[in-house]
Short mmCIF file of C-alpha atoms in Angstrom, two decimals:
data_model
loop_
_atom_site.label_atom_id
_atom_site.label_comp_id
_atom_site.label_asym_id
_atom_site.label_seq_id
_atom_site.Cartn_x
_atom_site.Cartn_y
_atom_site.Cartn_z
CA MET A 39 -0.09 -0.02 0.09
CA ARG A 40 2.72 2.60 1.26
CA MET A 41 5.00 1.48 -1.93
CA LEU A 42 2.03 1.72 -3.85
CA THR A 43 1.33 5.37 -3.00
CA LEU A 44 4.89 6.17 -3.56
CA ALA A 45 4.88 4.59 -6.98
CA GLY A 46 1.65 6.51 -7.88
CA ARG A 47 3.09 9.77 -6.83
CA ASN A 48 6.22 9.00 -9.03
CA GLY A 49 4.44 7.86 -12.10
CA LYS A 50 2.37 11.37 -11.86
CA GLU A 51 5.60 13.37 -11.51
CA ILE A 52 6.98 11.87 -14.39
CA LEU A 53 3.92 12.04 -16.88
CA ARG A 54 3.19 15.45 -15.86
CA ASP A 55 6.41 16.67 -17.18
CA PRO A 56 5.65 17.65 -20.88
CA ILE A 57 9.13 17.41 -21.72
CA ASN A 58 9.01 13.89 -20.72
CA LEU A 59 6.33 12.81 -23.08
CA ALA A 60 7.88 14.77 -25.80
CA PHE A 61 11.18 12.53 -25.33
CA GLY A 62 9.80 9.68 -24.10
CA LEU A 63 6.86 9.32 -26.71
CA GLY A 64 7.44 12.21 -29.29
CA PHE A 65 11.03 11.74 -30.05
CA PRO A 66 10.93 8.03 -30.83
CA LEU A 67 7.92 8.55 -32.94
CA VAL A 68 9.05 11.47 -35.18
CA LEU A 69 12.40 9.48 -35.64
CA LEU A 70 10.48 6.58 -36.72
CA GLY A 71 8.24 8.74 -39.12
CA LEU A 72 11.22 10.73 -40.47
CA LEU A 73 13.51 7.50 -41.37
CA GLN A 74 10.39 5.78 -42.93
CA ALA A 75 10.04 8.79 -45.29
CA ILE A 76 13.60 9.01 -46.12
CA GLN A 77 13.45 5.21 -46.50
CA ALA A 78 10.39 5.71 -49.14
CA ASN A 79 12.96 8.07 -51.36
CA ILE A 80 15.92 6.11 -50.52
CA PRO A 81 15.68 2.31 -49.44
CA VAL A 82 18.31 0.98 -46.75
CA ALA A 83 18.04 -2.32 -45.50
CA LEU A 84 19.32 -0.95 -42.01
CA PHE A 85 15.75 1.14 -41.93
CA GLU A 86 13.46 -1.44 -43.11
CA ILE A 87 10.37 -0.90 -40.56
CA GLY A 88 10.86 -4.52 -39.46
CA HIS A 89 14.42 -3.80 -38.80
CA LEU A 90 14.36 -0.25 -37.50
CA THR A 91 11.16 -0.61 -34.79
CA PRO A 92 12.74 -2.54 -32.47
CA GLY A 93 15.68 -0.17 -32.53
CA ILE A 94 13.44 2.66 -31.98
CA THR A 95 11.62 1.15 -29.10
CA VAL A 96 14.79 0.60 -27.49
CA PHE A 97 15.94 3.92 -27.93
CA GLY A 98 13.01 5.11 -26.83
CA LEU A 99 13.36 3.26 -23.29
CA SER A 100 16.81 5.26 -22.61
CA PHE A 101 15.03 8.17 -21.72
CA LEU A 102 13.50 6.08 -18.93
CA THR A 103 17.05 6.18 -17.18
CA LEU A 104 16.78 10.05 -17.53
CA PHE A 105 12.92 10.31 -15.76
CA SER A 106 14.01 7.95 -13.02
CA ALA A 107 17.09 9.53 -12.27
CA THR A 108 15.47 13.20 -12.59
CA VAL A 109 12.73 12.41 -9.87
CA ILE A 110 15.19 10.65 -7.48
CA ALA A 111 17.59 13.44 -7.59
CA LYS A 112 15.01 16.05 -7.58
CA ASP A 113 13.64 14.56 -4.74
CA ARG A 114 17.30 14.44 -2.86
CA GLY A 115 17.57 18.40 -3.56
CA SER A 116 14.13 19.35 -2.38
CA SER A 117 14.37 17.19 0.76
CA LEU A 118 11.07 15.43 0.05
CA LEU A 119 13.25 12.14 0.28
CA GLN A 120 14.74 13.29 3.42
CA ARG A 121 10.93 13.74 4.90
CA LEU A 122 10.01 10.50 3.46
CA TYR A 123 13.10 8.74 5.16
CA THR A 124 11.43 9.63 8.83
CA THR A 125 8.07 8.01 7.54
CA PRO A 126 7.72 4.30 7.68
CA LEU A 127 8.59 3.50 4.35
CA THR A 128 11.26 0.81 4.32
CA PRO A 129 14.40 0.68 1.82
CA TRP A 130 12.25 -1.97 -0.51
CA ASP A 131 9.11 0.46 -0.63
CA PHE A 132 11.91 3.16 -2.14
CA ILE A 133 13.53 0.79 -4.46
CA PHE A 134 10.19 -0.50 -6.00
CA GLY A 135 8.31 2.77 -5.69
CA TYR A 136 10.76 4.36 -7.85
CA THR A 137 10.68 1.43 -10.31
CA LEU A 138 7.38 0.23 -10.85
CA PRO A 139 5.74 3.41 -12.24
CA LEU A 140 8.33 3.29 -15.32
CA LEU A 141 7.22 -0.28 -16.32
CA PRO A 142 3.93 0.23 -17.90
CA MET A 143 5.26 3.47 -19.29
CA ALA A 144 7.88 1.53 -20.93
CA LEU A 145 5.24 -1.18 -22.21
CA VAL A 146 2.69 1.68 -23.43
CA GLN A 147 5.88 3.59 -25.02
CA GLY A 148 6.93 0.18 -26.96
CA ALA A 149 2.96 -0.32 -27.70
CA VAL A 150 2.71 3.12 -29.09
CA CYS A 151 5.90 2.40 -31.40
CA TYR A 152 4.85 -0.68 -32.60
CA LEU A 153 1.11 0.83 -33.45
CA ALA A 154 2.62 3.44 -35.40
CA ALA A 155 4.98 1.00 -37.09
CA TRP A 156 2.23 -0.86 -38.20
CA LEU A 157 0.49 2.22 -39.53
CA LEU A 158 3.90 2.54 -41.90
CA GLY A 159 3.45 -1.03 -43.10
CA LEU A 160 4.90 -3.28 -40.12
CA LYS A 161 2.90 -6.52 -40.32
CA MET A 162 1.35 -7.49 -37.25
CA SER A 163 2.18 -10.84 -35.93
CA LEU A 164 3.07 -13.02 -32.58
CA GLY A 165 6.71 -11.57 -32.66
CA VAL A 166 5.25 -7.97 -31.42
CA LEU A 167 3.97 -9.43 -28.48
CA TYR A 168 7.40 -11.05 -28.12
CA ALA A 169 8.95 -8.06 -28.68
CA LEU A 170 6.95 -6.08 -25.99
CA LEU A 171 7.41 -8.91 -23.56
CA GLY A 172 11.46 -8.49 -24.24
CA LEU A 173 11.05 -4.76 -23.44
CA ILE A 174 10.55 -5.29 -19.65
CA PRO A 175 14.02 -6.73 -18.97
CA ILE A 176 15.59 -4.22 -21.16
CA SER A 177 13.15 -1.37 -19.38
CA LEU A 178 14.49 -2.88 -16.02
CA LEU A 179 18.30 -2.30 -17.25
CA TYR A 180 17.59 1.50 -18.01
CA ILE A 181 15.48 2.02 -14.74
CA ALA A 182 18.31 0.58 -12.70
CA LEU A 183 20.89 2.99 -14.57
CA GLY A 184 18.33 5.74 -13.82
CA LEU A 185 18.31 4.73 -9.82
CA LEU A 186 21.96 4.65 -9.78
CA CYS A 187 22.59 7.88 -11.40
CA GLY A 188 19.78 9.60 -9.08
CA SER A 189 21.35 8.52 -6.17
CA VAL A 190 24.60 9.94 -7.10
CA LEU A 191 24.03 13.09 -9.08
CA THR A 192 22.05 16.00 -8.71
CA ASP A 193 19.53 17.21 -10.81
CA LYS A 194 21.42 19.35 -13.12
CA GLN A 195 24.03 16.63 -13.44
CA VAL A 196 21.28 14.34 -14.27
CA GLY A 197 20.18 16.46 -17.05
CA GLY A 198 23.78 16.26 -18.54
CA ILE A 199 24.84 12.77 -18.17
CA CYS A 200 21.73 10.80 -18.46
CA GLY A 201 19.75 13.20 -20.94
CA ALA A 202 22.80 14.03 -23.18
CA LEU A 203 25.49 11.35 -22.68
CA LEU A 204 24.02 8.20 -21.77
CA THR A 205 21.10 8.27 -24.30
CA ASN A 206 24.01 9.31 -26.95
CA LEU A 207 26.01 6.58 -26.14
CA SER A 208 23.33 3.92 -25.86
CA ALA A 209 22.31 5.03 -29.24
CA TRP A 210 25.85 5.02 -30.86
CA LEU A 211 26.85 1.69 -29.39
CA SER A 212 23.62 0.14 -30.21
CA GLY A 213 23.77 -0.53 -34.04
CA ILE A 214 20.22 1.19 -34.55
CA TRP A 215 21.71 3.88 -37.01
CA PHE A 216 24.35 2.03 -38.41
CA ASP A 217 25.70 -1.20 -39.09
CA LEU A 218 28.77 -1.76 -36.15
CA ASN A 219 30.33 -4.33 -38.68
CA LEU A 220 31.04 -1.74 -41.13
CA ILE A 221 33.00 0.06 -38.04
CA GLY A 222 34.60 -2.99 -36.65
CA GLY A 223 37.91 -2.80 -34.55
CA ALA A 224 37.73 -1.06 -31.09
CA PHE A 225 34.44 0.54 -31.23
CA GLN A 226 32.73 -2.99 -32.51
CA LYS A 227 34.34 -4.74 -29.46
CA ILE A 228 33.49 -1.99 -27.21
CA ALA A 229 29.66 -2.06 -28.39
CA ASP A 230 29.48 -5.86 -28.35
CA ALA A 231 30.75 -5.75 -24.47
CA LEU A 232 27.88 -3.30 -23.38
CA PRO A 233 24.18 -4.30 -23.38
CA PHE A 234 22.81 -1.71 -25.86
CA VAL A 235 23.46 -3.78 -29.05
CA HIS A 236 22.25 -6.98 -27.41
CA ALA A 237 19.17 -5.52 -26.21
CA VAL A 238 18.52 -4.27 -30.11
CA GLU A 239 19.54 -7.59 -31.52
CA MET A 240 17.26 -9.42 -29.17
CA GLU A 241 14.39 -6.87 -30.25
CA ARG A 242 14.94 -7.77 -33.59
CA ALA A 243 14.89 -11.25 -33.03
CA LEU A 244 12.03 -11.31 -30.83
CA LEU A 245 9.97 -9.51 -33.77
CA LYS A 246 10.51 -12.48 -36.01
CA ALA A 247 9.49 -14.83 -33.38
CA ASP A 248 13.45 -16.13 -33.59
CA LEU A 249 13.36 -17.03 -29.91
CA SER A 250 16.59 -18.95 -29.99
CA SER A 251 18.55 -15.76 -31.77
CA ALA A 252 17.26 -13.98 -29.04
CA LEU A 253 18.47 -15.90 -26.18
CA PRO A 254 22.03 -15.36 -26.39
CA HIS A 255 21.30 -11.49 -26.20
CA LEU A 256 18.64 -12.11 -23.35
CA TRP A 257 21.67 -13.18 -20.99
CA TRP A 258 23.59 -10.34 -21.87
CA VAL A 259 20.79 -7.85 -20.77
CA LEU A 260 19.66 -10.01 -17.74
CA GLY A 261 23.21 -10.19 -16.36
CA TYR A 262 23.66 -6.36 -17.09
CA GLY A 263 20.55 -5.83 -15.59
CA THR A 264 21.11 -7.97 -12.43
CA VAL A 265 24.63 -6.07 -12.20
CA LEU A 266 22.68 -2.70 -12.24
CA ILE A 267 19.88 -3.47 -10.16
CA ALA A 268 22.47 -4.42 -7.33
CA LEU A 269 24.54 -1.37 -7.99
CA ALA A 270 21.76 0.82 -7.84
CA THR A 271 20.05 -0.63 -4.54
CA VAL A 272 23.62 -0.33 -2.93
CA LEU A 273 24.03 3.20 -3.91
CA PHE A 274 20.33 4.19 -3.31
CA LEU A 275 20.71 3.04 0.41
CA ARG A 276 24.10 4.42 1.01
CA GLN A 277 22.74 7.76 0.17
CA MET A 278 19.76 6.81 2.58
CA LYS A 279 22.12 6.10 5.25
CA ARG A 280 24.15 9.11 4.66
CA GLN A 281 21.06 11.50 5.09
CA MET B 121 6.95 12.87 32.18
CA TYR B 122 9.96 13.55 29.22
CA ALA B 123 9.05 13.29 25.61
CA ILE B 124 12.61 13.58 24.67
CA GLU B 125 15.74 12.52 26.54
CA THR B 126 19.32 12.23 25.06
CA ARG B 127 21.93 10.43 26.90
CA GLY B 128 25.36 11.47 25.90
CA LEU B 129 24.35 11.99 22.40
CA THR B 130 27.30 12.31 20.06
CA LYS B 131 27.87 12.51 16.60
CA GLN B 132 31.14 12.14 14.69
CA TYR B 133 31.93 12.89 11.11
CA LYS B 134 35.34 11.91 10.21
CA ASP B 135 37.47 14.86 11.69
CA THR B 136 34.38 16.81 13.26
CA LEU B 137 32.57 16.03 16.14
CA ALA B 138 29.26 17.51 15.27
CA VAL B 139 27.20 16.81 18.46
CA ASP B 140 29.29 16.12 21.53
CA CYS B 141 27.92 14.19 24.44
CA LEU B 142 24.37 16.26 24.46
CA GLU B 143 22.30 15.72 27.45
CA LEU B 144 18.70 17.20 26.89
CA SER B 145 15.17 16.69 28.05
CA VAL B 146 11.98 17.97 26.86
CA LYS B 147 8.46 17.78 28.35
CA LYS B 148 5.46 16.54 26.71
CA GLY B 149 3.83 19.03 24.61
CA GLU B 150 6.70 21.33 25.29
CA LEU B 151 8.01 23.68 22.51
CA LEU B 152 11.64 23.58 22.74
CA ALA B 153 13.69 26.00 20.17
CA LEU B 154 17.30 24.98 19.45
CA LEU B 155 19.45 27.85 18.56
CA GLY B 156 22.87 28.43 17.66
CA VAL B 157 25.27 29.88 15.03
CA ASN B 158 25.87 27.57 11.77
CA GLY B 159 27.45 24.28 12.67
CA ALA B 160 26.30 24.72 16.21
CA GLY B 161 25.06 20.97 15.57
CA LYS B 162 21.22 21.92 15.79
CA THR B 163 20.37 20.02 12.29
CA THR B 164 22.69 16.99 13.10
CA THR B 165 20.41 16.72 16.49
CA VAL B 166 17.30 16.93 14.77
CA LYS B 167 18.60 14.24 12.28
CA MET B 168 19.45 11.72 14.83
CA LEU B 169 16.23 12.44 16.96
CA SER B 170 14.22 11.91 13.77
CA CYS B 171 16.35 8.80 13.19
CA LEU B 172 17.85 10.34 9.53
CA THR B 173 21.00 9.53 11.03
CA ARG B 174 22.23 7.08 13.80
CA PRO B 175 24.36 8.54 16.56
CA THR B 176 28.06 7.57 16.90
CA GLU B 177 27.45 7.29 20.82
CA GLY B 178 24.78 7.71 23.38
CA ASP B 179 20.88 7.21 22.57
CA ALA B 180 17.90 9.25 22.76
CA ILE B 181 14.47 8.17 24.24
CA LEU B 182 11.63 9.49 22.22
CA ASN B 183 8.23 8.73 24.59
CA GLY B 184 10.10 5.65 25.69
CA LYS B 185 11.79 4.29 22.68
CA SER B 186 15.00 4.32 21.55
CA ILE B 187 16.27 6.09 18.64
CA VAL B 188 18.98 3.41 18.27
CA LYS B 189 17.14 0.34 19.07
CA GLU B 190 13.59 0.93 18.10
CA SER B 191 13.79 3.68 15.09
CA GLY B 192 10.75 1.84 13.39
CA ALA B 193 8.52 2.75 16.47
CA VAL B 194 9.89 6.29 16.77
CA LYS B 195 9.26 6.80 13.00
CA GLU B 196 5.67 6.05 13.83
CA MET B 197 5.33 8.80 16.49
CA ILE B 198 7.35 11.66 14.67
CA ALA B 199 7.43 14.17 11.69
CA VAL B 200 9.57 16.40 10.23
CA SER B 201 9.21 19.47 8.24
CA PRO B 202 12.61 19.99 6.73
CA GLN B 203 14.26 23.38 6.28
CA GLU B 204 13.42 23.13 2.36
CA THR B 205 10.06 22.93 1.48
CA ALA B 206 10.07 19.13 1.01
CA VAL B 207 6.76 18.58 -1.16
CA ALA B 208 6.06 16.80 -4.14
CA ALA B 209 6.52 19.78 -6.76
CA GLY B 210 4.26 18.41 -9.76
CA LEU B 211 1.40 17.21 -7.36
CA THR B 212 -1.67 19.84 -6.37
CA VAL B 213 -1.98 20.70 -2.37
CA ARG B 214 -4.49 18.22 -2.29
CA GLU B 215 -2.34 15.44 -3.94
CA ASN B 216 0.36 16.19 -1.70
CA LEU B 217 -1.87 15.88 1.43
CA ALA B 218 -3.53 12.55 0.08
CA PHE B 219 0.01 11.02 -0.62
CA MET B 220 1.27 11.66 2.94
CA CYS B 221 -1.97 10.00 3.66
CA GLY B 222 -1.16 6.87 1.71
CA ILE B 223 2.03 6.93 2.91
CA TYR B 224 0.89 6.64 6.68
CA GLY B 225 -2.06 4.08 5.82
CA LEU B 226 -5.12 6.30 5.74
CA SER B 227 -7.73 5.65 3.16
CA GLY B 228 -11.16 6.25 1.99
CA GLU B 229 -13.32 8.45 4.54
CA LYS B 230 -10.17 9.02 6.83
CA ARG B 231 -8.17 9.99 4.30
CA GLU B 232 -10.89 12.58 3.18
CA GLU B 233 -11.49 14.00 6.59
CA LYS B 234 -7.86 14.38 7.44
CA ILE B 235 -7.22 16.39 4.40
CA ALA B 236 -10.39 18.82 4.94
CA TYR B 237 -9.22 19.27 8.60
CA LEU B 238 -5.74 20.14 7.80
CA ALA B 239 -6.95 22.26 4.21
CA SER B 240 -9.41 24.37 6.85
CA ARG B 241 -6.81 24.58 9.64
CA PHE B 242 -4.04 25.75 7.28
CA GLY B 243 -6.51 27.82 5.44
CA LEU B 244 -4.92 26.01 2.28
CA ASP B 245 -8.62 25.55 0.97
CA SER B 246 -8.03 28.11 -1.70
CA VAL B 247 -4.78 26.54 -3.27
CA MET B 248 -5.98 22.96 -2.98
CA LYS B 249 -6.09 22.62 -6.82
CA LYS B 250 -2.78 24.42 -7.32
CA LYS B 251 0.76 22.52 -7.81
CA ALA B 252 2.80 22.87 -5.15
CA GLY B 253 5.53 23.84 -7.25
CA LYS B 254 3.86 26.87 -8.23
CA LEU B 255 2.99 28.04 -4.46
CA SER B 256 4.61 31.10 -2.82
CA GLY B 257 7.19 30.40 -0.12
CA GLY B 258 4.63 31.13 2.62
CA TRP B 259 1.90 28.86 1.26
CA CYS B 260 4.72 25.87 0.71
CA ARG B 261 5.76 25.91 4.45
CA ARG B 262 2.37 26.01 5.24
CA LEU B 263 1.64 22.82 3.14
CA SER B 264 5.10 21.32 4.44
CA ILE B 265 3.70 21.71 7.92
CA ALA B 266 0.21 20.31 6.96
CA MET B 267 1.68 17.19 5.64
CA ALA B 268 3.93 16.75 8.87
CA LEU B 269 0.80 16.68 10.75
CA ILE B 270 -1.07 13.79 8.64
CA SER B 271 -0.01 11.39 10.85
CA GLU B 272 -1.02 13.21 14.38
CA PRO B 273 2.62 12.84 15.59
CA GLU B 274 3.65 12.92 19.11
CA ILE B 275 6.79 14.99 18.21
CA LEU B 276 6.89 17.36 15.23
CA PHE B 277 10.65 18.88 14.04
CA LEU B 278 10.36 22.03 12.35
CA ASP B 279 13.69 22.83 11.00
CA GLU B 280 14.00 26.33 10.22
CA PRO B 281 10.32 26.88 9.31
CA THR B 282 10.16 30.55 8.39
CA LEU B 283 13.50 30.73 6.80
CA GLY B 284 13.46 32.98 3.85
CA LEU B 285 9.74 34.18 4.27
CA ASP B 286 8.61 37.75 4.21
CA VAL B 287 7.29 39.30 7.71
CA LEU B 288 3.56 38.79 6.48
CA ALA B 289 4.11 34.89 5.87
CA ARG B 290 6.30 34.70 9.15
CA SER B 291 3.87 36.03 11.14
CA ASP B 292 1.06 33.80 9.63
CA LEU B 293 2.86 30.68 10.38
CA TRP B 294 4.01 31.87 13.95
CA GLU B 295 0.10 31.98 14.65
CA LEU B 296 -0.25 28.57 13.28
CA ILE B 297 2.65 27.27 15.42
CA GLY B 298 1.44 28.92 18.41
CA GLU B 299 -1.94 27.17 17.77
CA LEU B 300 -0.10 23.65 17.81
CA LYS B 301 1.90 24.33 21.21
CA GLY B 302 0.45 22.27 23.75
CA SER B 303 -1.21 19.55 21.45
CA MET B 304 2.39 17.66 20.61
CA THR B 305 5.98 17.99 21.76
CA ILE B 306 7.51 20.50 19.32
CA ILE B 307 11.60 20.82 18.46
CA LEU B 308 11.97 24.06 16.48
CA THR B 309 15.40 25.07 15.21
CA THR B 310 15.77 28.63 14.09
CA HIS B 311 17.64 31.58 13.33
CA TYR B 312 15.60 34.03 14.22
CA MET B 313 15.86 34.99 17.98
CA GLU B 314 12.22 36.93 17.98
CA GLU B 315 10.64 33.45 16.59
CA ALA B 316 12.54 31.42 19.47
CA GLU B 317 11.15 33.98 22.22
CA ALA B 318 7.77 34.40 20.75
CA LEU B 319 6.98 30.99 20.43
CA SER B 320 9.05 28.66 22.74
CA ASP B 321 8.37 27.51 26.05
CA ARG B 322 12.24 26.87 26.57
CA VAL B 323 15.35 27.88 24.58
CA ALA B 324 18.40 25.81 23.88
CA ILE B 325 21.62 27.15 23.05
CA MET B 326 24.14 25.20 21.35
CA LYS B 327 27.69 25.72 20.43
CA ASP B 328 30.39 23.56 18.60
CA GLY B 329 28.36 20.36 19.17
CA ARG B 330 27.65 21.09 23.01
CA LEU B 331 24.62 22.14 24.97
CA LEU B 332 25.81 25.49 26.17
CA ILE B 333 22.27 26.55 28.29
CA CYS B 334 18.71 25.63 28.45
CA GLY B 335 16.06 27.55 29.84
CA THR B 336 13.12 29.77 29.43
CA ALA B 337 13.88 33.12 27.58
CA GLU B 338 13.20 35.00 30.61
CA GLU B 339 16.07 32.98 32.47
CA LEU B 340 18.30 33.13 29.52
CA LYS B 341 17.92 37.13 29.74
CA ASN B 342 18.71 37.08 33.33
CA LYS B 343 21.47 35.11 33.11
CA ALA B 344 22.81 37.26 30.33
CA GLY B 345 22.14 40.46 32.46
CA THR B 346 19.99 42.00 29.94
CA ASP B 347 16.48 42.42 28.67
CA ARG B 348 16.72 41.78 25.10
CA PHE B 349 17.13 38.42 23.95
CA GLU B 350 19.17 38.76 21.07
CA GLU B 351 21.76 40.39 23.08
CA ALA B 352 21.43 37.80 25.54
CA PHE B 353 21.99 34.99 22.65
CA VAL B 354 24.79 36.80 21.75
CA ARG B 355 26.35 37.28 25.21
CA LEU B 356 25.77 33.64 26.35
CA VAL B 357 27.32 32.23 22.79
CA ARG B 358 30.55 34.44 23.11
CA GLU B 359 30.96 33.60 26.94
CA GLY B 360 30.49 30.00 26.10
CA THR B 361 33.67 30.45 23.92
CA LYS B 362 35.83 31.62 26.41
#
């Protein structure tokens, strides 16, 4: 009950910020439409709707990091968290309270992207359902990153690091916008060692309902997700103790 | 019967001794003003008493419960209105009150009654639909204190409640705090001498983490040999340094 109250409040704070809606929903949709318009004139295999949409949905999730980090950092700055630490809320109420509201947002964001892709010519299939389910572990990974950043950064730092650096980093190293094989070398090795490209490849395989191809990438996502959730929990509890 | 009794309460941060073996007792229903210059240890004391930070040594007993061993039980009986506004900026005033009701497990009719009561008592009715982030400083502090009262605390900590407010807003808030007196034990930290003199039953002055003196405003003025409270504070703090 207490945790759900906190989760509800956090959800409202995020959804009422028009900038969040513009970035979380508007930006991926604009990119999808824009790249499809280019695709209509200059066809590129990378931007075919079935190949591009999974990448766009993963790119959209990178904004969850910004949302969750901003709410936590602002609550730390305004002393709302300090007030809440003196209430009977437990540490787990805080962890789940800041995580849960973002999960339905991630699913809605993904569903809207696939709906838009369908309007642009994507065939509806069982793969879409698989791809939507696949967004759950990926979104947990991005939310954990937000929890981690929000626990150690101020709200101004969060804007720069999560809003600019992290979204760009996850975009460039994900293989959404260009084929990483074309660059190769250290760049590709770094990209392969990070979870972003695996999240995109997993989504692409799930959309084709190719579960066996998705599985190796799922382990990467789950591995990084688990480590990030553990690290975020430790850092959140540490700043809670420091209050 | 004491609401708060500290026993050798100490907090050490690396090289800094923020609070040094504090021995302080506060009676039930009393309003104690905690005064001191910056770095005196007021906020650290409040943080320890409200279970935000653990003492390095010593303990404090709040209505029979230890802040070290029974912090959960202590949290059930206290509330804090921090120095910063500490409200959810994106929620309306009503939603902020409802949010705190939810945190304390109040729902349905009880929640509505509580919201209506606090809105009326703090004169918040006219701003109930306004987002907290759009409120002026005075309204925000009112909301902050109203949120602290949701749980009907036995002990209320008000950390610099009128800091940065204009004269009218401060006067309004003094009136509200004055009305709370007697119904609960209140610890008020402030830099405003006139605020401490007007509102408190007793004043405790801290310096360098230690309690210099504790008594009524009159007693402190007599001790310092002046009839002006601000002057008494300055003299007592300076004497305490020697």
